[in-house]
Amino acid sequence: MSVFILWPDQALMSQSLPWKHSMADGNMWTAIFLTNLLVWLILSFVVWKKSSQQQHIAAELLQRLELEKTRQVLQALMQGEEKERTRLSKDLHDGVGGLLSAVKMHFRALQSDLSLQHEKGFNHAMRMLDDAIGEVRKTAHNMTPEILASKGLPAALEFFCRNVSHSRKLQISFFTSGELPRFHNNFELSVYRIVQELVNNIIKHAYATTALVQITQHDGYVSITVEDNGIGFKNIPSAHTGIGLSSLEERVRSLNGQLTITASPGCGTTAYMEFNVGVIQPMEMQFLF
């Protein structure tokens, strides 16, 4: 018969074994829980990230679709405007211009029958008639500038500025820097119309005596500055209050450009446009006529 003596330490160890097993089991379940929680957090983050990216892509796609829709509407409007300008230009040049030239010829035929006392008034009337013919021709040319198609945007803008200066409505200085290549007809014509509208706004509203038009190209961008020494204004009209400005902004944006206007009372106004000509698609550059 064997007798085993259980010492106190051994007895205590024997009593603590179940507790140690229970603690080990608890640690294991805690580790499993934390691991599952971590996996769940990682999966949730991945799902959230993917969903966020998809929402961002969807928002970008929607923005592109809206921009493309706006661009198509603007192109349709500009196409209609250009067709109407072409028609009016032809009517002015061939109709009114031709009629004024015929009137001038008849006046010349009557000149020999005039008495000396009427000659001064006749000559004054002839000068007025010449001015009217010149104005009709300039107006017709500005509506459909042939120089734009033959020589390009800088030459057309310079010619336009010179015509405005000769009319004594406003003295415009024109500058160009950098080697400007020929652009697609739609882009050149659209930019020409935008500058034309900015200059006409100066004449109508700015009470300016001098203005500057400058066009440059650098690193795939074309920048145009139109500024004047007029009265300026305190607050830049917002898209909600300035319909003309909003229309200009949309037209510039449709050409992959940005428009910035700065002004202050008594210090004139500066309009700065920058176009990214490197990203303009060929379909966007089709000729409007």
PDB file of C-alpha atoms in Angstrom:
ATOM      1  CA  MET A   1       0.000   0.000   0.000  1.00  0.00           C
ATOM      2  CA  SER A   2       1.436   3.311  -1.055  1.00  0.00           C
ATOM      3  CA  VAL A   3       0.858   6.472   0.836  1.00  0.00           C
ATOM      4  CA  PHE A   4       1.205   9.892  -0.851  1.00  0.00           C
ATOM      5  CA  ILE A   5       1.686  12.976   1.222  1.00  0.00           C
ATOM      6  CA  LEU A   6       0.308  16.141  -0.352  1.00  0.00           C
ATOM      7  CA  TRP A   7       2.307  19.151   0.703  1.00  0.00           C
ATOM      8  CA  PRO A   8       0.570  22.536   1.067  1.00  0.00           C
ATOM      9  CA  ASP A   9       2.078  24.101  -2.151  1.00  0.00           C
ATOM     10  CA  GLN A  10       1.094  21.114  -4.186  1.00  0.00           C
ATOM     11  CA  ALA A  11      -2.372  21.228  -2.729  1.00  0.00           C
ATOM     12  CA  LEU A  12      -2.701  24.920  -3.653  1.00  0.00           C
ATOM     13  CA  MET A  13      -1.438  24.258  -7.186  1.00  0.00           C
ATOM     14  CA  SER A  14      -3.914  21.472  -7.578  1.00  0.00           C
ATOM     15  CA  GLN A  15      -6.732  23.745  -6.489  1.00  0.00           C
ATOM     16  CA  SER A  16      -5.680  26.561  -8.930  1.00  0.00           C
ATOM     17  CA  LEU A  17      -5.513  24.411 -12.086  1.00  0.00           C
ATOM     18  CA  PRO A  18      -9.229  24.761 -12.955  1.00  0.00           C
ATOM     19  CA  TRP A  19      -9.008  28.540 -12.523  1.00  0.00           C
ATOM     20  CA  LYS A  20      -5.966  28.713 -14.823  1.00  0.00           C
ATOM     21  CA  HIS A  21      -7.803  26.685 -17.457  1.00  0.00           C
ATOM     22  CA  SER A  22     -10.792  28.993 -17.136  1.00  0.00           C
ATOM     23  CA  MET A  23      -8.549  32.085 -17.475  1.00  0.00           C
ATOM     24  CA  ALA A  24      -6.838  30.614 -20.543  1.00  0.00           C
ATOM     25  CA  ASP A  25     -10.225  29.946 -22.112  1.00  0.00           C
ATOM     26  CA  GLY A  26     -11.284  33.522 -21.352  1.00  0.00           C
ATOM     27  CA  ASN A  27      -8.147  34.956 -22.951  1.00  0.00           C
ATOM     28  CA  MET A  28      -8.702  32.822 -26.019  1.00  0.00           C
ATOM     29  CA  TRP A  29     -12.288  34.009 -26.419  1.00  0.00           C
ATOM     30  CA  THR A  30     -11.186  37.607 -25.877  1.00  0.00           C
ATOM     31  CA  ALA A  31      -8.529  37.200 -28.561  1.00  0.00           C
ATOM     32  CA  ILE A  32     -11.075  35.667 -30.920  1.00  0.00           C
ATOM     33  CA  PHE A  33     -13.520  38.511 -30.231  1.00  0.00           C
ATOM     34  CA  LEU A  34     -10.881  41.195 -30.767  1.00  0.00           C
ATOM     35  CA  THR A  35      -9.698  39.492 -33.956  1.00  0.00           C
ATOM     36  CA  ASN A  36     -13.255  39.326 -35.294  1.00  0.00           C
ATOM     37  CA  LEU A  37     -13.835  42.944 -34.297  1.00  0.00           C
ATOM     38  CA  LEU A  38     -10.660  44.007 -36.090  1.00  0.00           C
ATOM     39  CA  VAL A  39     -11.633  42.045 -39.196  1.00  0.00           C
ATOM     40  CA  TRP A  40     -15.113  43.591 -39.085  1.00  0.00           C
ATOM     41  CA  LEU A  41     -13.648  47.099 -38.726  1.00  0.00           C
ATOM     42  CA  ILE A  42     -11.258  46.516 -41.627  1.00  0.00           C
ATOM     43  CA  LEU A  43     -14.041  45.146 -43.831  1.00  0.00           C
ATOM     44  CA  SER A  44     -16.326  48.034 -42.848  1.00  0.00           C
ATOM     45  CA  PHE A  45     -13.596  50.544 -43.705  1.00  0.00           C
ATOM     46  CA  VAL A  46     -12.959  48.854 -47.066  1.00  0.00           C
ATOM     47  CA  VAL A  47     -16.690  48.840 -47.866  1.00  0.00           C
ATOM     48  CA  TRP A  48     -17.042  52.486 -46.766  1.00  0.00           C
ATOM     49  CA  LYS A  49     -13.987  53.492 -48.782  1.00  0.00           C
ATOM     50  CA  LYS A  50     -15.264  51.726 -51.875  1.00  0.00           C
ATOM     51  CA  SER A  51     -18.724  53.226 -51.433  1.00  0.00           C
ATOM     52  CA  SER A  52     -17.196  56.679 -50.951  1.00  0.00           C
ATOM     53  CA  GLN A  53     -15.106  56.257 -54.087  1.00  0.00           C
ATOM     54  CA  GLN A  54     -18.142  55.106 -56.037  1.00  0.00           C
ATOM     55  CA  GLN A  55     -20.123  58.112 -54.800  1.00  0.00           C
ATOM     56  CA  HIS A  56     -17.244  60.401 -55.755  1.00  0.00           C
ATOM     57  CA  ILE A  57     -17.023  58.813 -59.209  1.00  0.00           C
ATOM     58  CA  ALA A  58     -20.798  59.101 -59.616  1.00  0.00           C
ATOM     59  CA  ALA A  59     -20.688  62.773 -58.566  1.00  0.00           C
ATOM     60  CA  GLU A  60     -17.864  63.462 -61.027  1.00  0.00           C
ATOM     61  CA  LEU A  61     -19.750  61.670 -63.789  1.00  0.00           C
ATOM     62  CA  LEU A  62     -22.903  63.659 -63.019  1.00  0.00           C
ATOM     63  CA  GLN A  63     -20.907  66.887 -63.032  1.00  0.00           C
ATOM     64  CA  ARG A  64     -19.358  65.973 -66.374  1.00  0.00           C
ATOM     65  CA  LEU A  65     -22.752  65.123 -67.817  1.00  0.00           C
ATOM     66  CA  GLU A  66     -24.190  68.426 -66.587  1.00  0.00           C
ATOM     67  CA  LEU A  67     -21.187  70.314 -67.982  1.00  0.00           C
ATOM     68  CA  GLU A  68     -21.511  68.506 -71.298  1.00  0.00           C
ATOM     69  CA  LYS A  69     -25.234  69.275 -71.404  1.00  0.00           C
ATOM     70  CA  THR A  70     -24.550  72.935 -70.617  1.00  0.00           C
ATOM     71  CA  ARG A  71     -21.826  72.974 -73.242  1.00  0.00           C
ATOM     72  CA  GLN A  72     -24.159  71.533 -75.865  1.00  0.00           C
ATOM     73  CA  VAL A  73     -26.863  74.077 -75.016  1.00  0.00           C
ATOM     74  CA  LEU A  74     -24.345  76.927 -75.196  1.00  0.00           C
ATOM     75  CA  GLN A  75     -22.982  75.662 -78.500  1.00  0.00           C
ATOM     76  CA  ALA A  76     -26.504  75.484 -79.906  1.00  0.00           C
ATOM     77  CA  LEU A  77     -27.210  79.030 -78.705  1.00  0.00           C
ATOM     78  CA  MET A  78     -23.932  80.333 -80.099  1.00  0.00           C
ATOM     79  CA  GLN A  79     -24.566  78.546 -83.373  1.00  0.00           C
ATOM     80  CA  GLY A  80     -27.950  80.238 -83.619  1.00  0.00           C
ATOM     81  CA  GLU A  81     -26.404  83.601 -82.735  1.00  0.00           C
ATOM     82  CA  GLU A  82     -23.686  83.212 -85.365  1.00  0.00           C
ATOM     83  CA  LYS A  83     -26.192  82.276 -88.057  1.00  0.00           C
ATOM     84  CA  GLU A  84     -28.250  85.352 -87.180  1.00  0.00           C
ATOM     85  CA  ARG A  85     -25.130  87.525 -87.174  1.00  0.00           C
ATOM     86  CA  THR A  86     -24.157  86.166 -90.586  1.00  0.00           C
ATOM     87  CA  ARG A  87     -27.606  86.955 -91.949  1.00  0.00           C
ATOM     88  CA  LEU A  88     -27.620  90.467 -90.484  1.00  0.00           C
ATOM     89  CA  SER A  89     -24.086  91.095 -91.715  1.00  0.00           C
ATOM     90  CA  LYS A  90     -25.061  90.090 -95.237  1.00  0.00           C
ATOM     91  CA  ASP A  91     -28.170  92.272 -95.075  1.00  0.00           C
ATOM     92  CA  LEU A  92     -26.128  95.229 -93.843  1.00  0.00           C
ATOM     93  CA  HIS A  93     -23.324  94.826 -96.350  1.00  0.00           C
ATOM     94  CA  ASP A  94     -25.335  93.910 -99.422  1.00  0.00           C
ATOM     95  CA  GLY A  95     -28.604  95.620 -98.556  1.00  0.00           C
ATOM     96  CA  VAL A  96     -28.069  98.800 -96.544  1.00  0.00           C
ATOM     97  CA  GLY A  97     -24.455  99.242 -97.671  1.00  0.00           C
ATOM     98  CA  GLY A  98     -25.377  98.787-101.310  1.00  0.00           C
ATOM     99  CA  LEU A  99     -28.298 101.194-100.977  1.00  0.00           C
ATOM    100  CA  LEU A 100     -26.111 103.878 -99.372  1.00  0.00           C
ATOM    101  CA  SER A 101     -23.504 103.473-102.109  1.00  0.00           C
ATOM    102  CA  ALA A 102     -26.224 103.892-104.747  1.00  0.00           C
ATOM    103  CA  VAL A 103     -27.476 107.039-102.986  1.00  0.00           C
ATOM    104  CA  LYS A 104     -23.922 108.385-102.989  1.00  0.00           C
ATOM    105  CA  MET A 105     -23.629 107.811-106.750  1.00  0.00           C
ATOM    106  CA  HIS A 106     -26.879 109.706-107.378  1.00  0.00           C
ATOM    107  CA  PHE A 107     -25.679 112.556-105.193  1.00  0.00           C
ATOM    108  CA  ARG A 108     -22.450 112.727-107.174  1.00  0.00           C
ATOM    109  CA  ALA A 109     -24.437 112.923-110.396  1.00  0.00           C
ATOM    110  CA  LEU A 110     -26.380 115.895-109.030  1.00  0.00           C
ATOM    111  CA  GLN A 111     -23.291 117.747-107.829  1.00  0.00           C
ATOM    112  CA  SER A 112     -22.680 119.527-111.139  1.00  0.00           C
ATOM    113  CA  ASP A 113     -26.152 121.073-111.065  1.00  0.00           C
ATOM    114  CA  LEU A 114     -25.733 122.609-107.601  1.00  0.00           C
ATOM    115  CA  SER A 115     -25.276 126.289-107.073  1.00  0.00           C
ATOM    116  CA  LEU A 116     -22.351 127.583-105.021  1.00  0.00           C
ATOM    117  CA  GLN A 117     -24.596 128.453-102.098  1.00  0.00           C
ATOM    118  CA  HIS A 118     -25.660 124.814-101.757  1.00  0.00           C
ATOM    119  CA  GLU A 119     -22.243 123.268-102.340  1.00  0.00           C
ATOM    120  CA  LYS A 120     -21.124 123.551 -98.707  1.00  0.00           C
ATOM    121  CA  GLY A 121     -24.228 121.798 -97.418  1.00  0.00           C
ATOM    122  CA  PHE A 122     -23.910 119.186-100.152  1.00  0.00           C
ATOM    123  CA  ASN A 123     -20.304 118.400 -99.222  1.00  0.00           C
ATOM    124  CA  HIS A 124     -21.272 118.095 -95.565  1.00  0.00           C
ATOM    125  CA  ALA A 125     -24.079 115.681 -96.481  1.00  0.00           C
ATOM    126  CA  MET A 126     -21.630 113.650 -98.582  1.00  0.00           C
ATOM    127  CA  ARG A 127     -19.221 113.381 -95.660  1.00  0.00           C
ATOM    128  CA  MET A 128     -22.057 112.190 -93.428  1.00  0.00           C
ATOM    129  CA  LEU A 129     -23.011 109.656 -96.089  1.00  0.00           C
ATOM    130  CA  ASP A 130     -19.411 108.417 -96.270  1.00  0.00           C
ATOM    131  CA  ASP A 131     -19.369 108.057 -92.483  1.00  0.00           C
ATOM    132  CA  ALA A 132     -22.619 106.091 -92.603  1.00  0.00           C
ATOM    133  CA  ILE A 133     -21.235 103.749 -95.283  1.00  0.00           C
ATOM    134  CA  GLY A 134     -18.065 103.257 -93.240  1.00  0.00           C
ATOM    135  CA  GLU A 135     -20.043 102.486 -90.079  1.00  0.00           C
ATOM    136  CA  VAL A 136     -22.210  99.965 -91.910  1.00  0.00           C
ATOM    137  CA  ARG A 137     -19.132  98.232 -93.320  1.00  0.00           C
ATOM    138  CA  LYS A 138     -17.402  98.130 -89.920  1.00  0.00           C
ATOM    139  CA  THR A 139     -20.534  96.805 -88.253  1.00  0.00           C
ATOM    140  CA  ALA A 140     -20.926  94.112 -90.901  1.00  0.00           C
ATOM    141  CA  HIS A 141     -17.261  93.182 -90.561  1.00  0.00           C
ATOM    142  CA  ASN A 142     -17.439  92.956 -86.765  1.00  0.00           C
ATOM    143  CA  MET A 143     -20.451  90.686 -87.024  1.00  0.00           C
ATOM    144  CA  THR A 144     -18.639  88.211 -89.307  1.00  0.00           C
ATOM    145  CA  PRO A 145     -14.901  88.980 -89.177  1.00  0.00           C
ATOM    146  CA  GLU A 146     -13.306  87.476 -92.285  1.00  0.00           C
ATOM    147  CA  ILE A 147      -9.853  88.228 -90.897  1.00  0.00           C
ATOM    148  CA  LEU A 148     -10.498  85.713 -88.111  1.00  0.00           C
ATOM    149  CA  ALA A 149     -10.724  82.835 -90.585  1.00  0.00           C
ATOM    150  CA  SER A 150      -7.814  84.025 -92.717  1.00  0.00           C
ATOM    151  CA  LYS A 151      -5.282  85.279 -90.144  1.00  0.00           C
ATOM    152  CA  GLY A 152      -6.349  83.988 -86.746  1.00  0.00           C
ATOM    153  CA  LEU A 153      -7.433  85.258 -83.342  1.00  0.00           C
ATOM    154  CA  PRO A 154      -4.650  87.783 -82.509  1.00  0.00           C
ATOM    155  CA  ALA A 155      -4.965  89.523 -85.884  1.00  0.00           C
ATOM    156  CA  ALA A 156      -8.762  89.664 -85.600  1.00  0.00           C
ATOM    157  CA  LEU A 157      -8.632  91.087 -82.062  1.00  0.00           C
ATOM    158  CA  GLU A 158      -6.048  93.672 -83.088  1.00  0.00           C
ATOM    159  CA  PHE A 159      -8.191  94.728 -86.047  1.00  0.00           C
ATOM    160  CA  PHE A 160     -11.270  94.960 -83.819  1.00  0.00           C
ATOM    161  CA  CYS A 161      -9.424  97.092 -81.242  1.00  0.00           C
ATOM    162  CA  ARG A 162      -8.125  99.364 -83.979  1.00  0.00           C
ATOM    163  CA  ASN A 163     -11.624  99.852 -85.388  1.00  0.00           C
ATOM    164  CA  VAL A 164     -12.993 100.756 -81.958  1.00  0.00           C
ATOM    165  CA  SER A 165     -10.134 103.211 -81.414  1.00  0.00           C
ATOM    166  CA  HIS A 166     -10.717 104.842 -84.808  1.00  0.00           C
ATOM    167  CA  SER A 167     -14.356 105.386 -83.913  1.00  0.00           C
ATOM    168  CA  ARG A 168     -13.103 107.476 -80.962  1.00  0.00           C
ATOM    169  CA  LYS A 169     -15.467 105.707 -78.603  1.00  0.00           C
ATOM    170  CA  LEU A 170     -12.561 104.206 -76.689  1.00  0.00           C
ATOM    171  CA  GLN A 171      -8.787 104.082 -77.169  1.00  0.00           C
ATOM    172  CA  ILE A 172      -7.682 100.443 -76.945  1.00  0.00           C
ATOM    173  CA  SER A 173      -4.093  99.215 -76.775  1.00  0.00           C
ATOM    174  CA  PHE A 174      -3.564  95.677 -78.042  1.00  0.00           C
ATOM    175  CA  PHE A 175      -0.625  93.461 -77.081  1.00  0.00           C
ATOM    176  CA  THR A 176       0.289  89.872 -77.821  1.00  0.00           C
ATOM    177  CA  SER A 177       3.238  87.825 -76.604  1.00  0.00           C
ATOM    178  CA  GLY A 178       4.418  84.338 -77.330  1.00  0.00           C
ATOM    179  CA  GLU A 179       4.014  82.309 -80.485  1.00  0.00           C
ATOM    180  CA  LEU A 180       0.298  81.746 -80.880  1.00  0.00           C
ATOM    181  CA  PRO A 181      -0.631  78.912 -83.255  1.00  0.00           C
ATOM    182  CA  ARG A 182      -3.905  78.699 -85.117  1.00  0.00           C
ATOM    183  CA  PHE A 183      -6.721  77.222 -83.087  1.00  0.00           C
ATOM    184  CA  HIS A 184      -9.902  75.560 -84.252  1.00  0.00           C
ATOM    185  CA  ASN A 185     -12.464  77.940 -85.709  1.00  0.00           C
ATOM    186  CA  ASN A 186     -15.053  77.423 -82.982  1.00  0.00           C
ATOM    187  CA  PHE A 187     -12.601  78.290 -80.218  1.00  0.00           C
ATOM    188  CA  GLU A 188     -11.267  81.375 -82.010  1.00  0.00           C
ATOM    189  CA  LEU A 189     -14.724  82.645 -82.865  1.00  0.00           C
ATOM    190  CA  SER A 190     -16.077  82.063 -79.349  1.00  0.00           C
ATOM    191  CA  VAL A 191     -13.136  83.852 -77.702  1.00  0.00           C
ATOM    192  CA  TYR A 192     -13.455  86.708 -80.203  1.00  0.00           C
ATOM    193  CA  ARG A 193     -17.133  87.130 -79.261  1.00  0.00           C
ATOM    194  CA  ILE A 194     -16.318  87.093 -75.543  1.00  0.00           C
ATOM    195  CA  VAL A 195     -13.673  89.818 -75.926  1.00  0.00           C
ATOM    196  CA  GLN A 196     -16.049  91.760 -78.166  1.00  0.00           C
ATOM    197  CA  GLU A 197     -18.748  91.634 -75.491  1.00  0.00           C
ATOM    198  CA  LEU A 198     -16.325  92.709 -72.753  1.00  0.00           C
ATOM    199  CA  VAL A 199     -15.201  95.705 -74.838  1.00  0.00           C
ATOM    200  CA  ASN A 200     -18.804  96.632 -75.655  1.00  0.00           C
ATOM    201  CA  ASN A 201     -19.598  96.522 -71.922  1.00  0.00           C
ATOM    202  CA  ILE A 202     -16.706  98.923 -71.303  1.00  0.00           C
ATOM    203  CA  ILE A 203     -18.093 101.317 -73.916  1.00  0.00           C
ATOM    204  CA  LYS A 204     -21.638 101.118 -72.510  1.00  0.00           C
ATOM    205  CA  HIS A 205     -21.055 101.102 -68.751  1.00  0.00           C
ATOM    206  CA  ALA A 206     -17.480 101.884 -67.695  1.00  0.00           C
ATOM    207  CA  TYR A 207     -17.181 105.549 -68.790  1.00  0.00           C
ATOM    208  CA  ALA A 208     -13.584 104.684 -69.666  1.00  0.00           C
ATOM    209  CA  THR A 209     -11.239 106.558 -71.979  1.00  0.00           C
ATOM    210  CA  THR A 210      -8.588 103.868 -72.444  1.00  0.00           C
ATOM    211  CA  ALA A 211      -8.534 100.082 -72.361  1.00  0.00           C
ATOM    212  CA  LEU A 212      -6.104  97.211 -72.837  1.00  0.00           C
ATOM    213  CA  VAL A 213      -6.541  93.868 -74.573  1.00  0.00           C
ATOM    214  CA  GLN A 214      -3.698  91.381 -74.227  1.00  0.00           C
ATOM    215  CA  ILE A 215      -3.409  87.763 -75.362  1.00  0.00           C
ATOM    216  CA  THR A 216      -0.587  85.363 -74.472  1.00  0.00           C
ATOM    217  CA  GLN A 217       0.144  81.650 -74.630  1.00  0.00           C
ATOM    218  CA  HIS A 218       2.184  79.701 -72.084  1.00  0.00           C
ATOM    219  CA  ASP A 219       2.486  75.997 -71.206  1.00  0.00           C
ATOM    220  CA  GLY A 220      -0.621  74.888 -73.066  1.00  0.00           C
ATOM    221  CA  TYR A 221      -2.746  77.787 -71.804  1.00  0.00           C
ATOM    222  CA  VAL A 222      -4.049  80.872 -73.571  1.00  0.00           C
ATOM    223  CA  SER A 223      -4.667  83.860 -71.311  1.00  0.00           C
ATOM    224  CA  ILE A 224      -6.513  87.042 -72.252  1.00  0.00           C
ATOM    225  CA  THR A 225      -6.704  90.250 -70.244  1.00  0.00           C
ATOM    226  CA  VAL A 226      -9.254  93.009 -70.866  1.00  0.00           C
ATOM    227  CA  GLU A 227      -8.975  96.023 -68.582  1.00  0.00           C
ATOM    228  CA  ASP A 228     -10.102  99.644 -68.547  1.00  0.00           C
ATOM    229  CA  ASN A 229      -9.623 102.877 -66.600  1.00  0.00           C
ATOM    230  CA  GLY A 230     -13.348 103.371 -66.028  1.00  0.00           C
ATOM    231  CA  ILE A 231     -15.428 103.885 -62.916  1.00  0.00           C
ATOM    232  CA  GLY A 232     -15.225 100.256 -61.796  1.00  0.00           C
ATOM    233  CA  PHE A 233     -17.695  98.981 -59.213  1.00  0.00           C
ATOM    234  CA  LYS A 234     -17.729  97.977 -55.584  1.00  0.00           C
ATOM    235  CA  ASN A 235     -19.275  94.510 -55.678  1.00  0.00           C
ATOM    236  CA  ILE A 236     -18.726  91.958 -58.430  1.00  0.00           C
ATOM    237  CA  PRO A 237     -22.190  90.944 -59.685  1.00  0.00           C
ATOM    238  CA  SER A 238     -23.007  87.374 -58.729  1.00  0.00           C
ATOM    239  CA  ALA A 239     -24.381  84.749 -61.059  1.00  0.00           C
ATOM    240  CA  HIS A 240     -27.856  85.553 -59.684  1.00  0.00           C
ATOM    241  CA  THR A 241     -27.683  89.314 -60.171  1.00  0.00           C
ATOM    242  CA  GLY A 242     -25.462  89.703 -63.206  1.00  0.00           C
ATOM    243  CA  ILE A 243     -27.047  87.820 -66.092  1.00  0.00           C
ATOM    244  CA  GLY A 244     -24.476  89.085 -68.590  1.00  0.00           C
ATOM    245  CA  LEU A 245     -21.575  88.112 -66.343  1.00  0.00           C
ATOM    246  CA  SER A 246     -23.104  84.711 -65.651  1.00  0.00           C
ATOM    247  CA  SER A 247     -23.468  84.100 -69.383  1.00  0.00           C
ATOM    248  CA  LEU A 248     -19.834  85.060 -69.953  1.00  0.00           C
ATOM    249  CA  GLU A 249     -18.700  82.725 -67.175  1.00  0.00           C
ATOM    250  CA  GLU A 250     -20.651  79.840 -68.681  1.00  0.00           C
ATOM    251  CA  ARG A 251     -19.246  80.502 -72.144  1.00  0.00           C
ATOM    252  CA  VAL A 252     -15.685  80.670 -70.829  1.00  0.00           C
ATOM    253  CA  ARG A 253     -16.213  77.489 -68.795  1.00  0.00           C
ATOM    254  CA  SER A 254     -17.599  75.682 -71.845  1.00  0.00           C
ATOM    255  CA  LEU A 255     -14.261  76.375 -73.563  1.00  0.00           C
ATOM    256  CA  ASN A 256     -12.302  74.791 -70.681  1.00  0.00           C
ATOM    257  CA  GLY A 257     -11.474  78.191 -69.274  1.00  0.00           C
ATOM    258  CA  GLN A 258     -11.854  80.317 -66.168  1.00  0.00           C
ATOM    259  CA  LEU A 259     -12.929  83.941 -65.873  1.00  0.00           C
ATOM    260  CA  THR A 260     -11.792  86.218 -63.052  1.00  0.00           C
ATOM    261  CA  ILE A 261     -13.025  89.808 -62.710  1.00  0.00           C
ATOM    262  CA  THR A 262     -11.514  92.342 -60.325  1.00  0.00           C
ATOM    263  CA  ALA A 263     -12.737  95.887 -59.861  1.00  0.00           C
ATOM    264  CA  SER A 264     -12.893  98.731 -57.390  1.00  0.00           C
ATOM    265  CA  PRO A 265     -14.670 102.094 -57.505  1.00  0.00           C
ATOM    266  CA  GLY A 266     -12.720 104.638 -59.532  1.00  0.00           C
ATOM    267  CA  CYS A 267      -9.945 102.180 -60.421  1.00  0.00           C
ATOM    268  CA  GLY A 268     -11.389 100.448 -63.453  1.00  0.00           C
ATOM    269  CA  THR A 269     -12.116  96.797 -64.108  1.00  0.00           C
ATOM    270  CA  THR A 270      -9.930  93.870 -65.151  1.00  0.00           C
ATOM    271  CA  ALA A 271     -11.248  90.677 -66.721  1.00  0.00           C
ATOM    272  CA  TYR A 272      -8.760  87.809 -66.887  1.00  0.00           C
ATOM    273  CA  MET A 273      -9.471  84.616 -68.804  1.00  0.00           C
ATOM    274  CA  GLU A 274      -7.338  81.497 -69.000  1.00  0.00           C
ATOM    275  CA  PHE A 275      -8.098  78.623 -71.372  1.00  0.00           C
ATOM    276  CA  ASN A 276      -6.594  75.150 -71.210  1.00  0.00           C
ATOM    277  CA  VAL A 277      -6.288  74.627 -74.965  1.00  0.00           C
ATOM    278  CA  GLY A 278      -4.532  71.286 -74.476  1.00  0.00           C
ATOM    279  CA  VAL A 279      -7.713  69.479 -73.356  1.00  0.00           C
ATOM    280  CA  ILE A 280     -10.203  70.856 -75.888  1.00  0.00           C
ATOM    281  CA  GLN A 281     -11.685  67.939 -77.800  1.00  0.00           C
ATOM    282  CA  PRO A 282     -11.976  68.093 -81.598  1.00  0.00           C
ATOM    283  CA  MET A 283     -15.774  67.633 -81.401  1.00  0.00           C
ATOM    284  CA  GLU A 284     -15.991  70.787 -79.265  1.00  0.00           C
ATOM    285  CA  MET A 285     -14.055  72.739 -81.843  1.00  0.00           C
ATOM    286  CA  GLN A 286     -16.248  72.279 -84.891  1.00  0.00           C
ATOM    287  CA  PHE A 287     -16.932  75.407 -86.869  1.00  0.00           C
ATOM    288  CA  LEU A 288     -20.209  77.071 -85.983  1.00  0.00           C
ATOM    289  CA  PHE A 289     -21.311  78.074 -89.472  1.00  0.00           C
TER     290      PHE A 289
END
